[in-house]
Short mmCIF file of C-alpha atoms and ligand atoms in Angstrom, two decimals:
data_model
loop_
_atom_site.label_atom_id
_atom_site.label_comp_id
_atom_site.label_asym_id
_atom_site.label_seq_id
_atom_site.Cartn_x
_atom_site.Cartn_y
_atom_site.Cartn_z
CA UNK A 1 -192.50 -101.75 246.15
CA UNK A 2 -188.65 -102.15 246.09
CA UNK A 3 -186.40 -100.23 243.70
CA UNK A 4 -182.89 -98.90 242.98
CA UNK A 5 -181.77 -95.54 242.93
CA UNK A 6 -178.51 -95.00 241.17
CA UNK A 7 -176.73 -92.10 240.77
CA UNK A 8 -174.18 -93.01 237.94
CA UNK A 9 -170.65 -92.08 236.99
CA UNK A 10 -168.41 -93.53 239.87
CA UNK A 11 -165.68 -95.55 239.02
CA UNK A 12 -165.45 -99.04 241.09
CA UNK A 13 -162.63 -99.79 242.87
CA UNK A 14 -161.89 -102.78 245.60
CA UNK A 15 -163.17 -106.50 246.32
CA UNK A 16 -166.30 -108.47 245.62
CA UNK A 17 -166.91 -111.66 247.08
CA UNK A 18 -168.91 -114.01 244.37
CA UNK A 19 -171.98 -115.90 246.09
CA UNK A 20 -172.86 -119.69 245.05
CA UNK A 21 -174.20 -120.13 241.47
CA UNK A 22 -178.01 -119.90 241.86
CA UNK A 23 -177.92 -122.44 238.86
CA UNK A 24 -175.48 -124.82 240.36
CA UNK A 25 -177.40 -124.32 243.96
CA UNK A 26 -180.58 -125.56 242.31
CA UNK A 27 -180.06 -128.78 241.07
CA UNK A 28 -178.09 -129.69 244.26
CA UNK A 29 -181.42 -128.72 246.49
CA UNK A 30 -183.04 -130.94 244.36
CA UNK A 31 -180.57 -133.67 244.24
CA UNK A 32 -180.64 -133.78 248.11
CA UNK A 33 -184.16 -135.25 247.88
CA UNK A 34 -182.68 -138.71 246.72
CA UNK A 35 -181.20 -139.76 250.07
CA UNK A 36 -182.75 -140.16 253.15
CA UNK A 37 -179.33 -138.80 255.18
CA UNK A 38 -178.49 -135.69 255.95
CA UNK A 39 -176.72 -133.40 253.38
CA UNK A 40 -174.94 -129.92 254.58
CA UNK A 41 -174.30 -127.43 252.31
CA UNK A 42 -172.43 -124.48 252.69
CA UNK A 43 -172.04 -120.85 251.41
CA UNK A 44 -175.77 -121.04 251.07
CA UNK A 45 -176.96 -117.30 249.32
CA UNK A 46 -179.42 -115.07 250.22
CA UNK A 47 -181.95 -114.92 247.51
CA UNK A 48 -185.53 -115.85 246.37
CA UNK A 49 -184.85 -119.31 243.80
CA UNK A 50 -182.66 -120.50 246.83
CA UNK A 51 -185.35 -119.87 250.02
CA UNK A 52 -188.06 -121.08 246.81
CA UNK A 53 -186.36 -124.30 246.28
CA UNK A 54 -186.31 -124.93 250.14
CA UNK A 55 -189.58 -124.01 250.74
CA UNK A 56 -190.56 -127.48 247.81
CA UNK A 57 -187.82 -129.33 250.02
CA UNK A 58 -189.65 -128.42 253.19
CA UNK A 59 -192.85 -128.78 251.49
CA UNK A 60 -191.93 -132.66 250.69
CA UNK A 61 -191.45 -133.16 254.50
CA UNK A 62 -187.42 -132.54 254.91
CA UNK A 63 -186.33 -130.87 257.67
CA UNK A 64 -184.26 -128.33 256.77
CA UNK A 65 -182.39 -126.02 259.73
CA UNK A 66 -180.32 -123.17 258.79
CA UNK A 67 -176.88 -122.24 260.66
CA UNK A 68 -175.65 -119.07 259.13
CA UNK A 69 -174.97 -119.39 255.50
CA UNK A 70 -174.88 -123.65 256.07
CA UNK A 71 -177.56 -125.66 255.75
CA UNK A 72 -178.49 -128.85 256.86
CA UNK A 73 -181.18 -131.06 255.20
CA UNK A 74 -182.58 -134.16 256.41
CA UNK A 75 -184.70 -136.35 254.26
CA UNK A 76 -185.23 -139.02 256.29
CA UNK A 77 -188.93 -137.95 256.61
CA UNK A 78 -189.47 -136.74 253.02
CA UNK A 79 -193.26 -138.44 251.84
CA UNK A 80 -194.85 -136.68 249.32
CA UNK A 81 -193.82 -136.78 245.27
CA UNK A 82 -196.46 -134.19 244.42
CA UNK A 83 -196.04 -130.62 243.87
CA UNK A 84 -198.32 -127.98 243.61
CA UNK A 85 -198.94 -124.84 241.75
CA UNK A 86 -198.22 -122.32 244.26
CA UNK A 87 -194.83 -124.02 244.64
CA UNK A 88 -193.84 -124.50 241.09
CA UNK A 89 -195.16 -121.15 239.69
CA UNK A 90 -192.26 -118.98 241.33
CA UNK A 91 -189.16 -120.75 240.08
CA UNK A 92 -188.18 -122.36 236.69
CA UNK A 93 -186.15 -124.92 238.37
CA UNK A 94 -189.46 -125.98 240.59
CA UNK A 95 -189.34 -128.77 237.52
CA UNK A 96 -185.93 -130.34 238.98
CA UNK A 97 -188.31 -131.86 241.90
CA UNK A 98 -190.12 -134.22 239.06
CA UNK A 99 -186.50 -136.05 237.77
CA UNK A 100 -185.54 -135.87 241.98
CA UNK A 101 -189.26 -137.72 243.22
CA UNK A 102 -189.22 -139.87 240.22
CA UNK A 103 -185.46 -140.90 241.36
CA UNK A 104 -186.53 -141.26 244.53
CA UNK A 105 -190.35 -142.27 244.90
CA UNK A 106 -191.05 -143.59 241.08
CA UNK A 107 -193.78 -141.25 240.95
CA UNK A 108 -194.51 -137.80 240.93
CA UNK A 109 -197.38 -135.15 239.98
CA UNK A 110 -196.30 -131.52 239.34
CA UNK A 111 -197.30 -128.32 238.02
CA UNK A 112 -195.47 -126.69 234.77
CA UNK A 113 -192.74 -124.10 236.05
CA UNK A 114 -192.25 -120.32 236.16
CA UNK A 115 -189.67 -118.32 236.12
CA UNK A 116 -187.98 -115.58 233.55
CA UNK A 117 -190.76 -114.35 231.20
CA UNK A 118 -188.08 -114.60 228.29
CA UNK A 119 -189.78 -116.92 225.76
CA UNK A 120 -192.07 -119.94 225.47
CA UNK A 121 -189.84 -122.20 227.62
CA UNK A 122 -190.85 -125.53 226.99
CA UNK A 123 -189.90 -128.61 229.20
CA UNK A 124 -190.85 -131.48 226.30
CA UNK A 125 -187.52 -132.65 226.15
CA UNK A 126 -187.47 -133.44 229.84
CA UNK A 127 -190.24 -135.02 229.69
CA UNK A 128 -189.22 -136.91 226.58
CA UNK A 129 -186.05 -137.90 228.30
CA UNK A 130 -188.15 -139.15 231.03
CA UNK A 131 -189.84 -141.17 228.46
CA UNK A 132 -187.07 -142.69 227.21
CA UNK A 133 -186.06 -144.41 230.45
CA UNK A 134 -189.58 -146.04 230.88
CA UNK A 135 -191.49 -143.34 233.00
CA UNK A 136 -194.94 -143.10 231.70
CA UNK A 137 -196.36 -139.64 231.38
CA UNK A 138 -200.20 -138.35 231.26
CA UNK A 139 -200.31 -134.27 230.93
CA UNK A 140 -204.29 -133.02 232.65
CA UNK A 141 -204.88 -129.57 233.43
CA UNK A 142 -201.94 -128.26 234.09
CA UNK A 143 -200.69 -131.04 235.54
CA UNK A 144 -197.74 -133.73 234.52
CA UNK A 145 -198.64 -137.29 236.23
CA UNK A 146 -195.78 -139.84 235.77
CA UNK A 147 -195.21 -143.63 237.19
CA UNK A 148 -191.34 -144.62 236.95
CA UNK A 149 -192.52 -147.72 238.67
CA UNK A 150 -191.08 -149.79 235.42
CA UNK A 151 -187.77 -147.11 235.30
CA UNK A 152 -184.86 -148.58 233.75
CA UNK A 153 -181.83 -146.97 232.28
CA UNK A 154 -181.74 -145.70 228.75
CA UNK A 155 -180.14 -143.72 225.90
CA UNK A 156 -181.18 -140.26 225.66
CA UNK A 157 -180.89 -138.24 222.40
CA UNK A 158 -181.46 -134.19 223.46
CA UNK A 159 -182.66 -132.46 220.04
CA UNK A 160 -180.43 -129.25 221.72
CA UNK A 161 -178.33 -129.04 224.95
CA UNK A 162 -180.79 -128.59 227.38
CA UNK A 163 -179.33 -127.75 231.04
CA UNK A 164 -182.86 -128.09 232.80
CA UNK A 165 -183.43 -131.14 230.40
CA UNK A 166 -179.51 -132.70 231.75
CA UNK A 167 -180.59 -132.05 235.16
CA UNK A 168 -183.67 -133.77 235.33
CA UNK A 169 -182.62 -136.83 233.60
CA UNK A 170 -179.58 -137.16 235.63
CA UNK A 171 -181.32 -136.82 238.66
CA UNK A 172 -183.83 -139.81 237.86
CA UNK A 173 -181.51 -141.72 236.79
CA UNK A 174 -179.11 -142.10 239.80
CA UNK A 175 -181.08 -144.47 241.64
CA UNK A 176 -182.63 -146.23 238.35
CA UNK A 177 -181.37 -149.46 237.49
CA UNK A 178 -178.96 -150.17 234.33
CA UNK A 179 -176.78 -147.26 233.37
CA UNK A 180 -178.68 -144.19 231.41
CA UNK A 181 -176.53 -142.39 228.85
CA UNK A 182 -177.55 -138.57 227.74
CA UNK A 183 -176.18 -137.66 224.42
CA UNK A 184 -175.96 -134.09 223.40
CA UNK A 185 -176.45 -133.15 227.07
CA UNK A 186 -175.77 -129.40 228.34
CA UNK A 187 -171.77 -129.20 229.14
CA UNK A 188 -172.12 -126.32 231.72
CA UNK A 189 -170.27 -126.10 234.71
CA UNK A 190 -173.35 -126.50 236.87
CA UNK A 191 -173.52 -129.78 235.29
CA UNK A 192 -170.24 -130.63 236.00
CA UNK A 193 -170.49 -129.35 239.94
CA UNK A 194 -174.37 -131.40 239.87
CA UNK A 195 -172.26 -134.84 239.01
CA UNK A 196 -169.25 -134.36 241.49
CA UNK A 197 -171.86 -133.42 244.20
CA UNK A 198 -174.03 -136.54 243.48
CA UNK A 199 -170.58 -138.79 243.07
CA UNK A 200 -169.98 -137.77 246.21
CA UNK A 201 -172.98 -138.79 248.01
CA UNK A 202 -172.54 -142.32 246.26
CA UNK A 203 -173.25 -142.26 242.62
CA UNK A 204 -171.87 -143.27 239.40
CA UNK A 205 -172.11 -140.87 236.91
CA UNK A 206 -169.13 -139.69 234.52
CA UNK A 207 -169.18 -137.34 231.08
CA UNK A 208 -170.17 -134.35 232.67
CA UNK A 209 -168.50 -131.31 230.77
CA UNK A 210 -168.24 -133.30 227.53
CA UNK A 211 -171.31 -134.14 225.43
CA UNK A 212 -172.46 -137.21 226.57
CA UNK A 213 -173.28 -138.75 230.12
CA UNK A 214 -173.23 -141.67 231.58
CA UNK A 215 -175.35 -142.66 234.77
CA UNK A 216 -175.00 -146.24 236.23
CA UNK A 217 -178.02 -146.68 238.73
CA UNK A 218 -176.96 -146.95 242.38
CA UNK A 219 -179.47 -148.24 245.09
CA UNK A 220 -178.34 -145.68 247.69
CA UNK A 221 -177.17 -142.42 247.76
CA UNK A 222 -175.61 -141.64 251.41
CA UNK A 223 -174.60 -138.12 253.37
CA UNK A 224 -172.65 -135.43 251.79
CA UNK A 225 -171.03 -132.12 253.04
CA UNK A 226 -171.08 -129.54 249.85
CA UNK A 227 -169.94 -125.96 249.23
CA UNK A 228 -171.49 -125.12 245.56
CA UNK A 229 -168.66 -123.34 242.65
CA UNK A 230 -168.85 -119.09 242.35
CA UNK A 231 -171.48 -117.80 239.88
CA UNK A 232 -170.31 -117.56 236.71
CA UNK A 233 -172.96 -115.11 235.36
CA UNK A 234 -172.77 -112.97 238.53
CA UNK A 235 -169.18 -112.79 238.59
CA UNK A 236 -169.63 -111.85 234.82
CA UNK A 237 -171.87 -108.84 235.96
CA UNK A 238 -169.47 -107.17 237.98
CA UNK A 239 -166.62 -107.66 235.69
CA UNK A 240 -168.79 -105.66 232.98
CA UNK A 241 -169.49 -103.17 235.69
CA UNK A 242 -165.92 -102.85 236.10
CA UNK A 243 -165.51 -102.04 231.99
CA UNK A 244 -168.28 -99.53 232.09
CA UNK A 245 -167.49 -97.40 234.71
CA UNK A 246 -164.10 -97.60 234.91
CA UNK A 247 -161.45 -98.52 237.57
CA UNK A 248 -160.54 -102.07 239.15
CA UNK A 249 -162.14 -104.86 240.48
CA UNK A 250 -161.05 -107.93 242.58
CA UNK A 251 -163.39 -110.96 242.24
CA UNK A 252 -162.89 -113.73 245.14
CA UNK A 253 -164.39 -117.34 244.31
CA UNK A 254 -164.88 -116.67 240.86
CA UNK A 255 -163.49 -119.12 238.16
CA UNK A 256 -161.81 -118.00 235.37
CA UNK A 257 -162.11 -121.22 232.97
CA UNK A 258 -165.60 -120.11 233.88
CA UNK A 259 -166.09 -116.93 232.06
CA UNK A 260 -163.14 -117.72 229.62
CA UNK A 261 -165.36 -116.23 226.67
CA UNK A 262 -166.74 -113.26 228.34
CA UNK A 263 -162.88 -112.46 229.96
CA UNK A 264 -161.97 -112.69 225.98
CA UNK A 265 -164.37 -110.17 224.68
CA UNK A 266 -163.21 -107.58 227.45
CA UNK A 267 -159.91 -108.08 226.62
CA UNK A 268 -161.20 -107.63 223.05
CA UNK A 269 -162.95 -103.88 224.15
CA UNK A 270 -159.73 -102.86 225.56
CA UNK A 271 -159.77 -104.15 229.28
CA UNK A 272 -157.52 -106.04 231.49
CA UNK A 273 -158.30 -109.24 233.01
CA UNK A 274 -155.83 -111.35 234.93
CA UNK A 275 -155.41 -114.01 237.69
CA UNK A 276 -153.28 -113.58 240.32
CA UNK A 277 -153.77 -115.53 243.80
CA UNK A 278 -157.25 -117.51 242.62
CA UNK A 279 -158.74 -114.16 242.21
CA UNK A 280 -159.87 -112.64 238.53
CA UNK A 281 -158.82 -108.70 238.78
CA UNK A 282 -160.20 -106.41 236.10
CA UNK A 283 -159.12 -103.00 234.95
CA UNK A 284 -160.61 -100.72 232.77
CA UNK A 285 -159.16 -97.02 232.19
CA UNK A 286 -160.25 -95.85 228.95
CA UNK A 287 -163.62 -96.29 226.94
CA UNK A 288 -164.49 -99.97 225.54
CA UNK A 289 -164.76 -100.61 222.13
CA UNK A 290 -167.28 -102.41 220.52
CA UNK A 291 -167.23 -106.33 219.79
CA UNK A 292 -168.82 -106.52 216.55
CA UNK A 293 -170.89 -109.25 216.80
CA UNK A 294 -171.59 -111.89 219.34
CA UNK A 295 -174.37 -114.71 219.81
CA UNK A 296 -175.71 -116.39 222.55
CA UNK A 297 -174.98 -120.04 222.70
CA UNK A 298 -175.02 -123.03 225.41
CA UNK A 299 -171.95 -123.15 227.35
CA UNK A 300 -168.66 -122.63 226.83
CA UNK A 301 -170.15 -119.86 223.83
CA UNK A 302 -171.35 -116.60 225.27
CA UNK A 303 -174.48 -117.08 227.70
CA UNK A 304 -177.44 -115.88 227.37
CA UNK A 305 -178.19 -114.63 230.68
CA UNK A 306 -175.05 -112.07 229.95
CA UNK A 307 -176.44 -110.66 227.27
CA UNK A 308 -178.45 -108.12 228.83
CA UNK A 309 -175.45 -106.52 230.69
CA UNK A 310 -173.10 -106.78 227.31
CA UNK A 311 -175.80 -105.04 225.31
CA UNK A 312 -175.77 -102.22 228.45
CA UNK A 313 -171.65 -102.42 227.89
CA UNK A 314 -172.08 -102.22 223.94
CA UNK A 315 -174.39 -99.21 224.14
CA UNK A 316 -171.32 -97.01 225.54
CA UNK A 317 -168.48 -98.54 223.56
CA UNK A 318 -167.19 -96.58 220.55
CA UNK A 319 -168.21 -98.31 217.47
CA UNK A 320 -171.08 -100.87 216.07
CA UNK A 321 -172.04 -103.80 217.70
CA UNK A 322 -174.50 -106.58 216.37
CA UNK A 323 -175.83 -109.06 219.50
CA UNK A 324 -178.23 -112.34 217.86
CA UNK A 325 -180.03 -114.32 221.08
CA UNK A 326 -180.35 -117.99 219.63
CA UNK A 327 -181.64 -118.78 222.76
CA UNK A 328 -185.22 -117.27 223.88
CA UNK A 329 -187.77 -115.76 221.81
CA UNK A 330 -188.24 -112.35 223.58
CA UNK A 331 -184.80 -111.69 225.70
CA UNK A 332 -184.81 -107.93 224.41
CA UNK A 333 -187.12 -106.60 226.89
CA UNK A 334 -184.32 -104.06 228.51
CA UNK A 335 -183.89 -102.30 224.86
CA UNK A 336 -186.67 -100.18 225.41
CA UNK A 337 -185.46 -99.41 228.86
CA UNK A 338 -182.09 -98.48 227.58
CA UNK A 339 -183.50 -96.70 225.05
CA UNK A 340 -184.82 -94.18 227.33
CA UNK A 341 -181.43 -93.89 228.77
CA UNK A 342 -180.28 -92.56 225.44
CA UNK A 343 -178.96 -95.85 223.68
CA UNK A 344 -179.26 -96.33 220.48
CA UNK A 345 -180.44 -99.88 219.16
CA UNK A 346 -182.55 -101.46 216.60
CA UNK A 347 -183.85 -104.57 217.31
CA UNK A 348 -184.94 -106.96 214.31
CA UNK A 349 -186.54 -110.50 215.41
CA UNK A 350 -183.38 -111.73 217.26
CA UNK A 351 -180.45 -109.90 216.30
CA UNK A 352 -179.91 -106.36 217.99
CA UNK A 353 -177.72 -103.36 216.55
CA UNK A 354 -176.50 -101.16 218.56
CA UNK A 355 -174.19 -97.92 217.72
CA UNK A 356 -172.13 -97.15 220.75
CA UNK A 357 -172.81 -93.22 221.96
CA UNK A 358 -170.49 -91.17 224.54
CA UNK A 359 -172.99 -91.60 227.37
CA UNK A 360 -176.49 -92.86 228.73
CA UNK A 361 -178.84 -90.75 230.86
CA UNK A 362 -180.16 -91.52 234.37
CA UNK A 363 -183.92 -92.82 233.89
CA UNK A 364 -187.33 -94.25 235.56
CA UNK A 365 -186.74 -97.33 233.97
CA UNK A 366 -188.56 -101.26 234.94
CA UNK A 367 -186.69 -104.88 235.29
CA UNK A 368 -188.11 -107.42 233.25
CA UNK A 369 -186.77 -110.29 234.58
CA UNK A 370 -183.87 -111.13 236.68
CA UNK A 371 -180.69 -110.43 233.84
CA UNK A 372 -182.74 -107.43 232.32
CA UNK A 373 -182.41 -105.99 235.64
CA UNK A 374 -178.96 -106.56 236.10
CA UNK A 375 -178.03 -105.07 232.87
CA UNK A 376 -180.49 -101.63 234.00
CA UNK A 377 -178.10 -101.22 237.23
CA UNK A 378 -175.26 -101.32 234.98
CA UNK A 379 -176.38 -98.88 232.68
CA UNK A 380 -177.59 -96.90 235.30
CA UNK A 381 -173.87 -97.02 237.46
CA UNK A 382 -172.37 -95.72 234.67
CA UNK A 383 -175.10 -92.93 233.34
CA UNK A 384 -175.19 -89.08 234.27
CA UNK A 385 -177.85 -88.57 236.62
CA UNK A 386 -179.90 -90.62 238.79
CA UNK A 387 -181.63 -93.84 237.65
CA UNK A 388 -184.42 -95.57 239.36
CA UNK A 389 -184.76 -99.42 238.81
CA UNK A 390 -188.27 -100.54 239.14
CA UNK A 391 -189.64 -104.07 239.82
CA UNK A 392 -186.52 -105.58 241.53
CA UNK A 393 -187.87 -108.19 242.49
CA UNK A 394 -186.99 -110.29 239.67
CA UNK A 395 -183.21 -108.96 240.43
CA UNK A 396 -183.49 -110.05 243.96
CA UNK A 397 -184.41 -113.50 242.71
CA UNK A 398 -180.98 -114.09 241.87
CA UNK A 399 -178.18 -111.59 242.95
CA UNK A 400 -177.16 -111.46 246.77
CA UNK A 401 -176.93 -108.08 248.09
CA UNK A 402 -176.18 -106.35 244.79
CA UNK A 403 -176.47 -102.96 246.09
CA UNK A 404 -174.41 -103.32 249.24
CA UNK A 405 -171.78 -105.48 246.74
CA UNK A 406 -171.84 -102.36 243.99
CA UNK A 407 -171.35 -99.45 247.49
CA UNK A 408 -168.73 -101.17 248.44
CA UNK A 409 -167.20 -100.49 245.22
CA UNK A 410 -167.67 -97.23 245.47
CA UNK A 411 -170.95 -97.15 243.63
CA UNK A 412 -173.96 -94.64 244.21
CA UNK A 413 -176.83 -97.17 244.31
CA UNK A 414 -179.70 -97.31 247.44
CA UNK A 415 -182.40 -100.24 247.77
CA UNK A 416 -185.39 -98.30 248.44
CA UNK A 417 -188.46 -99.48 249.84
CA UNK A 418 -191.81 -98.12 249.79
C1 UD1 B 1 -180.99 -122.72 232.31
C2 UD1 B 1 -180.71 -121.60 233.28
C3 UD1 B 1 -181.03 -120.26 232.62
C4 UD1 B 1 -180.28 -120.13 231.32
C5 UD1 B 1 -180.50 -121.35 230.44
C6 UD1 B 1 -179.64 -121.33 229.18
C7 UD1 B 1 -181.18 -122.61 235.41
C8 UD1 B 1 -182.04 -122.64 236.61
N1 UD1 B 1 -181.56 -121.78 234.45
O1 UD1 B 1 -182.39 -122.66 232.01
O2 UD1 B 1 -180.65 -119.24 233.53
O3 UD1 B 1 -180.76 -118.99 230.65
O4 UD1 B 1 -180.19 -122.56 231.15
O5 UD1 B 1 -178.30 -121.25 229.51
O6 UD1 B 1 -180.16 -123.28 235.34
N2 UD1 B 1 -185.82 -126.05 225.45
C9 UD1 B 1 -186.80 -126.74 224.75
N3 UD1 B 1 -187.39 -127.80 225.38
C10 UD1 B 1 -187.04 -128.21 226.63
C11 UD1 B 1 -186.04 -127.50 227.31
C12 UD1 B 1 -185.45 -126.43 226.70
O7 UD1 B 1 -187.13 -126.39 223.64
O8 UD1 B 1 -187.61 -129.19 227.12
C13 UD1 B 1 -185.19 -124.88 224.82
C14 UD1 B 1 -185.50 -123.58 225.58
O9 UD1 B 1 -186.71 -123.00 225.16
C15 UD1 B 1 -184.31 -122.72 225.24
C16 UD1 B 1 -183.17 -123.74 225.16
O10 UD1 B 1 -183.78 -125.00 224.94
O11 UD1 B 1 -184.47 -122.13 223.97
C17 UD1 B 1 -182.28 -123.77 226.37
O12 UD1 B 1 -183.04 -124.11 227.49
P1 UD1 B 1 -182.40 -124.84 228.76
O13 UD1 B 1 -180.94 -125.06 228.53
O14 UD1 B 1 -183.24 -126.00 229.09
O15 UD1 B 1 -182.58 -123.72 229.85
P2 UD1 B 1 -183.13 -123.88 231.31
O16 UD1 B 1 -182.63 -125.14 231.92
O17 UD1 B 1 -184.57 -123.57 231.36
#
């Protein structure tokens, strides 16, 4: 049993390094299953998703070989388009293998993902999508059967933004013939960094970052060297750190464009945020205020998988603060767990309120899921007393190192494990 211990109230000072985006990292993985030559990919972090998606790449008989943070994958020997429960249970993005073997194989059988418990977390409009270009879909047991054998490119209309929907549908439709146009696709930058990284193995895809794509089918896809963009929601973390507890932080391979909305609202609560040499820098020297009111929308709005560590930020600003989540059913898991801290919220259905007070108390407190958990630490860095995070697993699903990252800010927070 792994947990955090956190004794709060240091300010951070110094320089953070920003690992790959786990979101960005994920499609790519996936992606490299469409050519049969060898991709490298740098800058490769150390967390569960990541070694989870290799372990379905390895599984579907790649051979991937590891030299320090790069990693080489070779799919000349890939031969299986089926993927079973025990690999697509641990990871939501287990269901970016079905648009990669239907690219690749024009078949595939797989098991509904896992992931976040954060809401219902459908996948119809990927396989809708899926659909749409001709693939023909039989749901058993559990299981999701398709034959792209008769795959041809075709419009499709997403009912909402989907990322994990954009992924899929890009990925089968790279080596589909006729061109495949998603409107109202996702416009994240993970979908931007997914096309550039398949354009540069040989595809022809454009419209990434706007609202509609365009794929025209290739027959190939060839070799590709890769190093994936910063994470946007990590960097986010530790800039919120920064505003809670005080003092200065120096984020290396972050973007800014990025985290243009979140770097708003701190400027907003009283912080300072500024570029200089490609890194962000963030200062905070006095109490935040609060930020009224702020929803969670698809990208470039406010993400939702901040809004756990902006609700820990808005419980020790001065002032009201209203938070809405438009985007899963049951993302307020941590309020509990910051209620025993001392916060003070009321939740009603999706909107939270939550009256800023002068300070939170160390607590036993449990991670949820992965962003709950990152939103506890924060609380916890900047409470009186000590704080113990339990259930970090989900946090080590998708943060590298956050404890050593946070000490060498000057934080007082230990990885314990018993
Ligand atoms: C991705 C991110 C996740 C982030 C989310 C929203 C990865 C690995 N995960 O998840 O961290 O929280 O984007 O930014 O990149 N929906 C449907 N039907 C579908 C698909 C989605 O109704 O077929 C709904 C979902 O329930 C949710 C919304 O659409 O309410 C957004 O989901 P989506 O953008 O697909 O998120 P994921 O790709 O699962």
């Amino acid at each position: 049993m792994k947990k955090y211990i956190i004794n709060g109230g240091n300010s951070l000072y110094g320089e953070v390094d920003i690992e790959s985006s786990k979101n960005g990292l994920l499609p790519i993985l996936a992606g490299t299953i469409l050519t049969e030559e060898q991709c490298v990919i740098h800058k490769l972090p150390d967390f569960l998703d990541i070694k989870n998606m290799i372990n379905i790449l390895k599984h579907t008989g790649m051979k991937c070989t590891y030299y320090g943070d790069t990693i080489i994958i070779d799919g000349a020997n890939a031969n299986t388009s089926e993927l079973g429960i025990e690999l697509s249970s641990p990871l939501r993005s287990s269901i970016y293998a079905l648009g990669a073997f239907l690219g690749r194989f024009k078949k595939a059988k797989i098991c509904y993902p896992g992931g976040c418990d954060i809401g219902l977390r459908p996948i119809d409009l990927h396989l809708r999508g899926l659909k749409d270009l001709g693939v023909k879909i039989i749901e058993q047991h559990g299981n999701i059967y398709c034959d792209g054998s008769n795959m041809k490119g075709g419009k499709v209309f997403l009912d909402f933004p989907s990322v994990g929907a954009t992924v899929n549908i890009m990925l089968a439709g790279v080596l589909t013939e006729g061109t495949t146009t998603i409107y109202n696709c996702a416009k994240e930058p993970e979908i931007v960094d997914l096309q550039k990284f398949l354009n540069a193995m040989g595809a022809k895809i454009r419209g990434a970052g706007s609202s509609t794509i365009s794929i025209k089918g290739v027959n190939k896809l060839h070799k590709v060297e890769w190093t994936p963009i910063g994470d946007r929601i990590v960097a986010g973390t530790y800039m919120i750190a920064c505003a809670m507890c005080g003092g200065k932080v120096v984020l290396k391979n972050a973007i800014y464009e990025h985290n243009q909305y979140l770097i708003n609202l701190l400027m907003r609560a009283g912080c300072n945020v500024v570029v200089k040499n490609s890194n962000i820098i963030v200062e905070c020297t006095k109490r935040t205020k609060s930020i009224q009111k702020i929803e969670t929308m698809p990208y470039p709005a406010f993400p939702t998988d901040l809004q756990p560590q902006l609700m820990a930020l808005e419980c020790i600003s001065s002032g009201n603060s209203i938070i809405v989540e438009n985007l899963y059913e049951t993302r307020f898991k941590h309020v509990p767990e910051l209620l025993k801290m001392g916060a003070n919220i009321i939740v009603k259905n999706q909107t939270a309120f939550i009256s800023g007070v002068d300070k939170l108390y160390g607590a036993e407190v449990k991670a949820s899921d992965l962003r709950a958990g990152a939103g506890l630490i924060l609380a916890g860095l900047c409470a009186k007393g000590y704080t113990t995070v339990n259930s970090v697993e989900h946090i080590l699903r998708g943060y590298e190192n956050i404890d050593k990252k946070l000490q060498a800010l000057n934080a007082d927070i230990k990885l314990i494990d018993e």
